[in-house]
PDB file of C-alpha atoms in Angstrom:
ATOM      1  CA  ALA V1422      58.756   3.382  49.262  1.00  0.00           C
ATOM      2  CA  MET V1423      61.998   3.856  47.322  1.00  0.00           C
ATOM      3  CA  SER V1424      60.484   6.823  45.525  1.00  0.00           C
ATOM      4  CA  ILE V1425      59.501   8.372  48.863  1.00  0.00           C
ATOM      5  CA  SER V1426      63.003   8.024  50.294  1.00  0.00           C
ATOM      6  CA  LEU V1427      64.592   9.395  47.092  1.00  0.00           C
ATOM      7  CA  SER V1428      62.095  12.274  46.934  1.00  0.00           C
ATOM      8  CA  SER V1429      62.772  13.127  50.575  1.00  0.00           C
ATOM      9  CA  LEU V1430      66.499  13.129  49.887  1.00  0.00           C
ATOM     10  CA  SER V1431      65.933  15.329  46.837  1.00  0.00           C
ATOM     11  CA  ILE V1432      63.955  17.883  48.855  1.00  0.00           C
ATOM     12  CA  TYR V1433      66.615  17.934  51.558  1.00  0.00           C
ATOM     13  CA  LEU V1434      69.399  18.412  48.985  1.00  0.00           C
ATOM     14  CA  TYR V1435      67.462  21.176  47.237  1.00  0.00           C
ATOM     15  CA  PHE V1436      67.219  23.186  50.431  1.00  0.00           C
ATOM     16  CA  TYR V1437      70.839  22.391  51.222  1.00  0.00           C
ATOM     17  CA  ASP V1438      71.901  23.724  47.775  1.00  0.00           C
ATOM     18  CA  ILE V1439      70.138  27.044  48.325  1.00  0.00           C
ATOM     19  CA  SER V1440      72.254  27.652  51.421  1.00  0.00           C
ATOM     20  CA  TRP V1441      69.694  26.519  53.916  1.00  0.00           C
ATOM     21  CA  ASN V1442      71.448  25.441  57.095  1.00  0.00           C
ATOM     22  CA  PRO V1443      69.747  22.172  58.005  1.00  0.00           C
ATOM     23  CA  LEU V1444      69.284  21.197  61.591  1.00  0.00           C
ATOM     24  CA  PHE V1445      68.759  17.559  60.763  1.00  0.00           C
ATOM     25  CA  LYS V1446      72.001  16.506  59.075  1.00  0.00           C
ATOM     26  CA  TRP V1447      71.132  12.845  59.578  1.00  0.00           C
ATOM     27  CA  ILE V1448      68.311  12.957  56.999  1.00  0.00           C
ATOM     28  CA  PRO V1449      70.477  11.963  53.980  1.00  0.00           C
ATOM     29  CA  ILE V1450      71.818   8.926  55.811  1.00  0.00           C
ATOM     30  CA  VAL V1451      68.327   7.829  56.823  1.00  0.00           C
ATOM     31  CA  CYS V1452      66.960   8.379  53.296  1.00  0.00           C
ATOM     32  CA  MET V1453      69.748   6.430  51.592  1.00  0.00           C
ATOM     33  CA  SER V1454      69.605   3.637  54.181  1.00  0.00           C
ATOM     34  CA  ALA V1455      65.852   3.385  53.705  1.00  0.00           C
ATOM     35  CA  ASN V1456      66.340   3.284  49.939  1.00  0.00           C
ATOM     36  CA  VAL V1457      68.814   0.397  50.201  1.00  0.00           C
ATOM     37  CA  ILE V1458      66.558  -1.510  52.601  1.00  0.00           C
ATOM     38  CA  PHE V1459      63.449  -1.002  50.444  1.00  0.00           C
ATOM     39  CA  TYR V1460      65.370  -2.114  47.360  1.00  0.00           C
ATOM     40  CA  SER V1461      66.696  -5.211  49.123  1.00  0.00           C
ATOM     41  CA  VAL V1462      63.305  -6.377  50.384  1.00  0.00           C
ATOM     42  CA  GLY V1463      61.282  -5.031  47.447  1.00  0.00           C
ATOM     43  CA  VAL V1464      62.208  -4.715  43.797  1.00  0.00           C
ATOM     44  CA  GLY V1465      65.769  -6.030  44.132  1.00  0.00           C
ATOM     45  CA  PRO V1466      64.918  -9.734  44.290  1.00  0.00           C
ATOM     46  CA  VAL V1467      61.834  -9.530  42.011  1.00  0.00           C
ATOM     47  CA  PRO V1468      63.617 -10.337  38.713  1.00  0.00           C
ATOM     48  CA  PHE V1469      65.274 -13.393  40.242  1.00  0.00           C
ATOM     49  CA  VAL V1470      62.012 -14.702  41.676  1.00  0.00           C
ATOM     50  CA  VAL V1471      60.168 -14.089  38.413  1.00  0.00           C
ATOM     51  CA  MET V1472      62.935 -15.758  36.403  1.00  0.00           C
ATOM     52  CA  SER V1473      62.733 -18.886  38.513  1.00  0.00           C
ATOM     53  CA  GLU V1474      58.986 -19.059  37.944  1.00  0.00           C
ATOM     54  CA  ILE V1475      58.579 -18.218  34.259  1.00  0.00           C
ATOM     55  CA  PHE V1476      61.422 -19.941  32.418  1.00  0.00           C
ATOM     56  CA  PRO V1477      61.336 -23.647  31.626  1.00  0.00           C
ATOM     57  CA  PRO V1478      64.259 -25.576  33.140  1.00  0.00           C
ATOM     58  CA  ASP V1479      65.940 -26.169  29.772  1.00  0.00           C
ATOM     59  CA  ILE V1480      66.501 -22.432  29.111  1.00  0.00           C
ATOM     60  CA  ARG V1481      66.459 -21.084  32.670  1.00  0.00           C
ATOM     61  CA  GLY V1482      70.253 -20.849  33.004  1.00  0.00           C
ATOM     62  CA  PHE V1483      70.697 -19.058  29.678  1.00  0.00           C
ATOM     63  CA  ALA V1484      67.812 -16.646  30.291  1.00  0.00           C
ATOM     64  CA  THR V1485      68.945 -15.926  33.846  1.00  0.00           C
ATOM     65  CA  SER V1486      72.445 -15.048  32.671  1.00  0.00           C
ATOM     66  CA  LYS V1487      71.092 -12.679  30.004  1.00  0.00           C
ATOM     67  CA  ILE V1488      68.743 -10.929  32.442  1.00  0.00           C
ATOM     68  CA  HIS V1489      71.541 -10.649  35.000  1.00  0.00           C
ATOM     69  CA  LEU V1490      73.736  -9.089  32.277  1.00  0.00           C
ATOM     70  CA  LEU V1491      70.952  -6.592  31.526  1.00  0.00           C
ATOM     71  CA  GLY V1492      70.592  -5.654  35.204  1.00  0.00           C
ATOM     72  CA  THR V1493      74.341  -5.231  35.619  1.00  0.00           C
ATOM     73  CA  SER V1494      74.499  -3.135  32.451  1.00  0.00           C
ATOM     74  CA  LEU V1495      71.717  -0.865  33.718  1.00  0.00           C
ATOM     75  CA  SER V1496      73.550  -0.456  37.027  1.00  0.00           C
ATOM     76  CA  PHE V1497      76.716   0.452  35.114  1.00  0.00           C
ATOM     77  CA  ILE V1498      74.824   3.037  33.058  1.00  0.00           C
ATOM     78  CA  THR V1499      73.310   4.504  36.228  1.00  0.00           C
ATOM     79  CA  VAL V1500      76.742   4.888  37.832  1.00  0.00           C
ATOM     80  CA  LYS V1501      78.340   6.320  34.683  1.00  0.00           C
ATOM     81  CA  THR V1502      75.565   8.867  34.042  1.00  0.00           C
ATOM     82  CA  PHE V1503      75.364  10.075  37.654  1.00  0.00           C
ATOM     83  CA  PRO V1504      78.088  12.753  37.271  1.00  0.00           C
ATOM     84  CA  PHE V1505      76.513  14.016  34.025  1.00  0.00           C
ATOM     85  CA  LEU V1506      73.025  14.127  35.539  1.00  0.00           C
ATOM     86  CA  THR V1507      74.345  15.843  38.651  1.00  0.00           C
ATOM     87  CA  GLU V1508      76.000  18.490  36.473  1.00  0.00           C
ATOM     88  CA  LEU V1509      72.863  18.916  34.371  1.00  0.00           C
ATOM     89  CA  LEU V1510      70.119  18.717  37.010  1.00  0.00           C
ATOM     90  CA  GLY V1511      71.945  19.278  40.274  1.00  0.00           C
ATOM     91  CA  ILE V1512      72.232  16.538  42.837  1.00  0.00           C
ATOM     92  CA  HIS V1513      68.679  17.131  44.051  1.00  0.00           C
ATOM     93  CA  GLY V1514      67.347  16.881  40.483  1.00  0.00           C
ATOM     94  CA  CYS V1515      69.254  13.670  39.896  1.00  0.00           C
ATOM     95  CA  PHE V1516      67.677  11.980  42.920  1.00  0.00           C
ATOM     96  CA  LEU V1517      64.282  13.343  41.949  1.00  0.00           C
ATOM     97  CA  LEU V1518      64.733  11.790  38.495  1.00  0.00           C
ATOM     98  CA  TYR V1519      65.572   8.467  40.148  1.00  0.00           C
ATOM     99  CA  ALA V1520      62.412   8.800  42.263  1.00  0.00           C
ATOM    100  CA  VAL V1521      60.335   9.384  39.121  1.00  0.00           C
ATOM    101  CA  PHE V1522      61.854   6.258  37.532  1.00  0.00           C
ATOM    102  CA  CYS V1523      60.926   4.299  40.667  1.00  0.00           C
ATOM    103  CA  VAL V1524      57.304   5.403  40.308  1.00  0.00           C
ATOM    104  CA  ILE V1525      57.253   4.532  36.592  1.00  0.00           C
ATOM    105  CA  PHE V1526      58.724   1.075  37.150  1.00  0.00           C
ATOM    106  CA  SER V1527      56.403   0.423  40.091  1.00  0.00           C
ATOM    107  CA  ILE V1528      53.425   1.105  37.837  1.00  0.00           C
ATOM    108  CA  PHE V1529      54.980  -1.167  35.198  1.00  0.00           C
ATOM    109  CA  TYR V1530      55.437  -3.984  37.737  1.00  0.00           C
ATOM    110  CA  PHE V1531      51.861  -3.769  38.984  1.00  0.00           C
ATOM    111  CA  LYS V1532      50.362  -3.582  35.490  1.00  0.00           C
ATOM    112  CA  MET V1533      52.530  -6.091  33.633  1.00  0.00           C
ATOM    113  CA  LEU V1534      53.491  -8.849  36.059  1.00  0.00           C
ATOM    114  CA  PRO V1535      50.737 -11.390  36.610  1.00  0.00           C
ATOM    115  CA  GLU V1536      50.341 -13.234  39.888  1.00  0.00           C
ATOM    116  CA  THR V1537      52.219 -16.519  39.634  1.00  0.00           C
ATOM    117  CA  LYS V1538      51.895 -17.833  43.185  1.00  0.00           C
ATOM    118  CA  GLY V1539      50.758 -21.427  43.276  1.00  0.00           C
ATOM    119  CA  LYS V1540      50.410 -21.741  39.489  1.00  0.00           C
ATOM    120  CA  PRO V1541      52.134 -24.433  37.428  1.00  0.00           C
ATOM    121  CA  LEU V1542      54.720 -23.426  34.813  1.00  0.00           C
ATOM    122  CA  GLN V1543      52.369 -24.154  31.883  1.00  0.00           C
ATOM    123  CA  THR V1544      49.766 -21.736  33.240  1.00  0.00           C
ATOM    124  CA  ILE V1545      52.398 -19.048  33.877  1.00  0.00           C
ATOM    125  CA  LEU V1546      53.730 -19.386  30.325  1.00  0.00           C
ATOM    126  CA  LYS V1547      50.191 -19.021  28.997  1.00  0.00           C
ATOM    127  CA  LEU V1548      49.743 -15.867  31.104  1.00  0.00           C
ATOM    128  CA  PHE V1549      52.865 -14.326  29.585  1.00  0.00           C
ATOM    129  CA  ASN V1550      51.734 -15.348  26.093  1.00  0.00           C
ATOM    130  CA  GLY V1551      48.459 -13.499  26.628  1.00  0.00           C
ATOM    131  CA  GLU V1552      46.268 -16.591  26.607  1.00  0.00           C
ATOM    132  CA  ASP V1553      43.096 -16.755  28.653  1.00  0.00           C
ATOM    133  CA  VAL V1554      43.909 -19.160  31.465  1.00  0.00           C
ATOM    134  CA  THR V1555      40.449 -19.058  32.991  1.00  0.00           C
ATOM    135  CA  LYS V1556      39.203 -21.381  30.280  1.00  0.00           C
ATOM    136  CA  ILE V1557      41.183 -24.560  30.749  1.00  0.00           C
ATOM    137  CA  LYS V1558      40.456 -27.451  28.440  1.00  0.00           C
ATOM    138  CA  GLU V1559      39.305 -30.660  30.080  1.00  0.00           C
ATOM    139  CA  SER V1560      42.456 -32.505  28.971  1.00  0.00           C
ATOM    140  CA  GLU V1561      44.664 -29.780  30.445  1.00  0.00           C
ATOM    141  CA  PHE V1562      42.695 -29.875  33.696  1.00  0.00           C
ATOM    142  CA  SER V1563      43.177 -33.608  34.103  1.00  0.00           C
ATOM    143  CA  GLU V1564      46.871 -33.126  33.280  1.00  0.00           C
ATOM    144  CA  LEU V1565      47.209 -30.466  36.012  1.00  0.00           C
ATOM    145  CA  VAL V1566      45.342 -32.586  38.547  1.00  0.00           C
ATOM    146  CA  SER V1567      47.559 -35.620  37.895  1.00  0.00           C
ATOM    147  CA  GLU V1568      50.732 -33.614  38.656  1.00  0.00           C
TER     148      GLU V1568
END
């Protein structure tokens, strides 16, 4: 949905740049508002939810701080490169590039993140280690049942 709102904004800005007099001047506000809303209810909270599910309690604080630092650094890079990208690609090209990144990362999320709902931490860690969790040893099964 974020890619759709950014693509729509890009198309609008392209026509605006070629001296097209738009009748619907509210479109950029709607597109950016939709983008913020979709981020807030979609991919925005995903790293924090995943972090709480995949890290053992003894390293959760450390890992969370490092991932938060990475996210903040990527936001900083996005803000700092915006003027350069706007100069290079035009404002419409910059938003189109952001839309393409949204599509790429959406595919990455769907392909790489396993479903963790209702699974114990040991099973989730095995999923991320690439182990086959469909074949649970009898001792592990009794351990899971006793929890």
